[in-house]
């Protein structure tokens, strides 16, 4: 069964702290995507990881892909309130995306 | 700027009604998708389409059908709406082939069936 597992499912963190969200996927795909969703809104693309060892950074977020253990990480550095949202990873399975259940991130002062 | 547009943000329908959700993209993408999103369940794929008049079942197609008569438009049809179809529906599109098959999403339709 195709499965994408994220953990944690919920993350409450203080401003200024660092943390990592993990995404395990089940196929041999080497394409992995991260999305952000604000409450009541749709999904916005954050990162596109297209090969083993890919690393992308945007502001306080950095995503990486390691295809051997089928693991992608989303690292948050010095969190700020504006990063509060739900984050989804998705693996590419023959041109359709299979999504994880999401990680709801809440950053407090 | 890439764009996927869903016809309604909010819809309220009665049980047993036939419901149409429309989605249009302007990126000339071959792939189009319908997902539903429910709390704690993430996004689940209902149907997708690789080309005009082509459709494939996703993980939860029961109670739904789709139509793709033109490349830019993909419709989701609830044949006889039921309360368990109350959900957020998200349309997306992507390129069929190529290294980057990143999906772009519409703004979502929150459907309530009463």
Coordinates of C-alpha atoms in Angstrom, one line a residue:
Chain A
X1 CA 0.0 0.0 0.0
X2 CA 1.3 3.4 -0.9
X3 CA 1.9 5.4 2.2
X4 CA 3.4 8.8 3.1
X5 CA 3.9 9.2 6.9
X6 CA 4.7 12.5 8.5
X7 CA 5.7 13.1 12.0
X8 CA 4.9 14.8 14.2
X9 CA 1.3 15.4 13.3
X10 CA 1.2 18.4 15.6
X11 CA 4.0 20.6 16.6
X12 CA 3.8 23.5 19.1
X13 CA 7.1 25.4 19.3
X14 CA 8.4 28.6 20.7
X15 CA 9.6 31.4 18.6
X16 CA 13.3 31.2 18.0
X17 CA 13.6 27.5 18.3
X18 CA 14.6 24.9 15.7
X19 CA 12.8 21.8 14.8
X20 CA 12.5 19.1 12.0
X21 CA 9.5 17.6 10.4
X22 CA 10.0 14.1 9.0
X23 CA 8.4 12.5 5.9
X24 CA 8.7 8.8 5.2
X25 CA 7.4 7.6 1.9
X26 CA 7.0 4.1 0.4
X27 CA 7.9 4.0 -3.3
X28 CA 11.2 4.3 -5.1
X29 CA 10.3 7.7 -6.3
X30 CA 13.0 10.3 -6.3
X31 CA 10.6 13.2 -6.4
X32 CA 9.2 14.8 -3.3
X33 CA 7.2 18.0 -2.8
X34 CA 6.5 20.1 0.3
X35 CA 3.4 22.3 0.5
X36 CA 2.1 24.8 3.0
X37 CA -1.5 25.3 3.9
X38 CA -2.9 28.2 5.9
X39 CA -6.2 27.7 7.7
X40 CA -9.1 27.8 5.3
X41 CA -6.9 28.2 2.3
X42 CA -5.5 26.0 -0.4
X43 CA -2.1 24.4 -0.8
X44 CA 0.9 26.5 -1.7
X45 CA 4.0 24.9 -3.2
X46 CA 7.1 25.3 -1.0
X47 CA 9.8 23.0 -2.3
X48 CA 10.4 20.7 -5.2
X49 CA 13.0 18.0 -4.5
X50 CA 13.9 16.1 -7.7
X51 CA 16.9 13.9 -6.8
X52 CA 18.7 12.1 -4.1
X53 CA 20.6 14.5 -1.9
X54 CA 18.6 17.5 -3.1
X55 CA 18.5 20.4 -0.6
X56 CA 16.5 23.5 -1.0
X57 CA 16.3 26.5 1.3
X58 CA 13.9 29.4 1.5
X59 CA 14.2 31.8 4.5
X60 CA 13.9 29.8 7.7
X61 CA 12.9 26.6 6.0
X62 CA 15.2 24.0 4.5
X63 CA 14.0 20.7 2.9
X64 CA 16.2 17.7 2.0
X65 CA 15.7 14.4 0.3
X66 CA 17.5 11.1 1.0
X67 CA 16.1 8.4 -1.2
X68 CA 17.8 5.4 0.4
X69 CA 15.8 5.5 3.6
X70 CA 13.0 7.2 1.6
X71 CA 13.1 10.1 3.9
X72 CA 12.6 13.8 3.5
X73 CA 13.0 16.4 6.2
X74 CA 11.7 20.0 6.6
X75 CA 13.9 21.9 9.0
X76 CA 12.7 25.0 10.7
X77 CA 15.3 27.5 11.9
X78 CA 14.5 30.1 14.5
X79 CA 10.8 29.8 14.1
X80 CA 8.6 32.9 13.9
X81 CA 4.8 33.2 14.2
X82 CA 4.3 33.6 10.5
X83 CA 5.4 30.0 10.0
X84 CA 2.3 28.7 11.8
X85 CA 0.5 26.6 9.2
X86 CA 0.0 23.0 8.2
X87 CA 2.8 21.4 6.1
X88 CA 2.3 18.5 3.8
X89 CA 4.9 16.4 2.0
X90 CA 3.8 14.5 -1.1
X91 CA 5.6 11.8 -3.1
X92 CA 5.3 11.5 -6.9
X93 CA 3.8 8.1 -7.8
X94 CA 3.6 7.8 -11.6
X95 CA 2.7 11.4 -12.0
X96 CA 0.1 11.6 -9.3
X97 CA 0.9 12.9 -5.9
X98 CA 0.3 10.9 -2.7
X99 CA 0.1 13.2 0.3
X100 CA 1.0 12.7 3.9
X101 CA -1.5 13.6 6.6
X102 CA 0.2 16.9 7.3
X103 CA 2.0 18.5 10.3
X104 CA 0.2 21.3 12.0
X105 CA 2.7 23.8 13.2
X106 CA 1.9 26.4 15.8
X107 CA 4.6 28.9 16.8
X108 CA 4.0 30.9 20.0
X109 CA 5.9 33.8 21.5
Chain B
X1 CA 1.4 33.5 -13.0
X2 CA 0.0 30.0 -12.9
X3 CA -3.6 29.6 -12.1
X4 CA -6.1 26.9 -11.2
X5 CA -9.6 28.3 -10.6
X6 CA -12.4 26.5 -8.9
X7 CA -15.9 27.8 -9.6
X8 CA -17.1 28.1 -6.0
X9 CA -15.5 28.8 -2.7
X10 CA -18.5 27.6 -0.7
X11 CA -21.5 25.5 -1.6
X12 CA -24.4 24.2 0.4
X13 CA -26.5 21.4 -1.2
X14 CA -29.2 19.1 -0.1
X15 CA -29.0 15.4 0.2
X16 CA -29.8 13.6 -3.0
X17 CA -28.9 16.6 -5.3
X18 CA -26.6 16.2 -8.2
X19 CA -23.6 18.5 -7.6
X20 CA -21.1 19.8 -10.1
X21 CA -17.7 21.2 -9.0
X22 CA -15.8 22.9 -11.8
X23 CA -12.1 23.5 -12.2
X24 CA -10.2 25.4 -14.9
X25 CA -6.4 25.8 -15.4
X26 CA -4.6 28.1 -17.7
X27 CA -1.2 26.4 -17.7
X28 CA -1.8 23.9 -20.6
X29 CA -1.2 21.0 -18.1
X30 CA -2.1 17.5 -19.2
X31 CA -2.8 16.2 -15.7
X32 CA -5.7 17.3 -13.5
X33 CA -6.7 16.0 -10.1
X34 CA -9.5 16.1 -7.6
X35 CA -8.7 15.6 -4.0
X36 CA -10.8 15.8 -0.9
X37 CA -9.5 17.0 2.4
X38 CA -10.8 16.0 5.8
X39 CA -9.4 16.7 9.3
X40 CA -6.9 14.0 10.3
X41 CA -7.0 12.3 6.9
X42 CA -4.9 14.6 4.8
X43 CA -5.6 14.8 1.1
X44 CA -7.2 11.8 -0.6
X45 CA -7.3 11.4 -4.4
X46 CA -10.7 11.0 -5.8
X47 CA -10.1 10.9 -9.6
X48 CA -7.4 12.2 -12.0
X49 CA -7.1 12.7 -15.7
X50 CA -4.1 12.5 -18.0
X51 CA -5.8 13.8 -21.1
X52 CA -9.1 15.0 -22.6
X53 CA -11.8 12.3 -22.1
X54 CA -9.3 10.2 -20.1
X55 CA -10.0 9.5 -16.4
X56 CA -8.5 7.2 -13.7
X57 CA -9.9 6.3 -10.3
X58 CA -8.0 7.5 -7.3
X59 CA -8.3 6.1 -3.8
X60 CA -11.9 7.1 -3.0
X61 CA -13.9 7.3 -6.2
X62 CA -17.2 5.9 -4.8
X63 CA -20.1 8.3 -5.1
X64 CA -18.2 10.5 -7.6
X65 CA -17.7 10.8 -11.3
X66 CA -15.6 13.2 -13.5
X67 CA -15.7 14.8 -16.9
X68 CA -12.9 16.2 -19.0
X69 CA -14.2 17.4 -22.3
X70 CA -11.5 20.1 -22.7
X71 CA -7.9 20.1 -21.7
X72 CA -8.3 23.1 -19.4
X73 CA -11.4 22.0 -17.6
X74 CA -12.0 19.1 -15.1
X75 CA -15.4 18.6 -13.4
X76 CA -16.2 16.6 -10.4
X77 CA -19.8 15.3 -10.1
X78 CA -21.5 14.1 -7.1
X79 CA -24.3 11.9 -8.5
X80 CA -26.5 12.0 -5.4
X81 CA -24.9 14.1 -2.7
X82 CA -24.8 12.6 0.8
X83 CA -23.8 14.1 4.2
X84 CA -20.6 12.1 4.3
X85 CA -19.5 14.0 1.2
X86 CA -19.3 17.2 3.2
X87 CA -15.7 18.2 2.8
X88 CA -13.1 20.5 1.3
X89 CA -12.5 19.7 -2.4
X90 CA -9.3 20.7 -4.0
X91 CA -8.5 20.7 -7.7
X92 CA -4.9 20.5 -9.0
X93 CA -3.0 20.3 -12.3
X94 CA 0.5 19.4 -13.3
X95 CA 2.6 18.5 -16.3
X96 CA 2.2 14.9 -17.5
X97 CA 5.9 14.2 -18.1
X98 CA 9.2 15.8 -17.3
X99 CA 11.3 16.0 -14.3
X100 CA 9.1 18.3 -12.4
X101 CA 5.5 17.2 -11.9
X102 CA 4.8 19.8 -9.2
X103 CA 1.0 20.2 -8.7
X104 CA -0.7 23.6 -8.6
X105 CA -3.8 23.9 -6.5
X106 CA -7.0 25.8 -6.8
X107 CA -8.4 27.7 -3.9
X108 CA -10.7 24.9 -2.8
X109 CA -14.4 24.4 -2.5
X110 CA -15.9 23.9 0.9
X111 CA -19.0 21.8 0.3
X112 CA -21.7 21.2 2.9
X113 CA -24.4 18.7 2.3
X114 CA -27.5 19.1 4.5

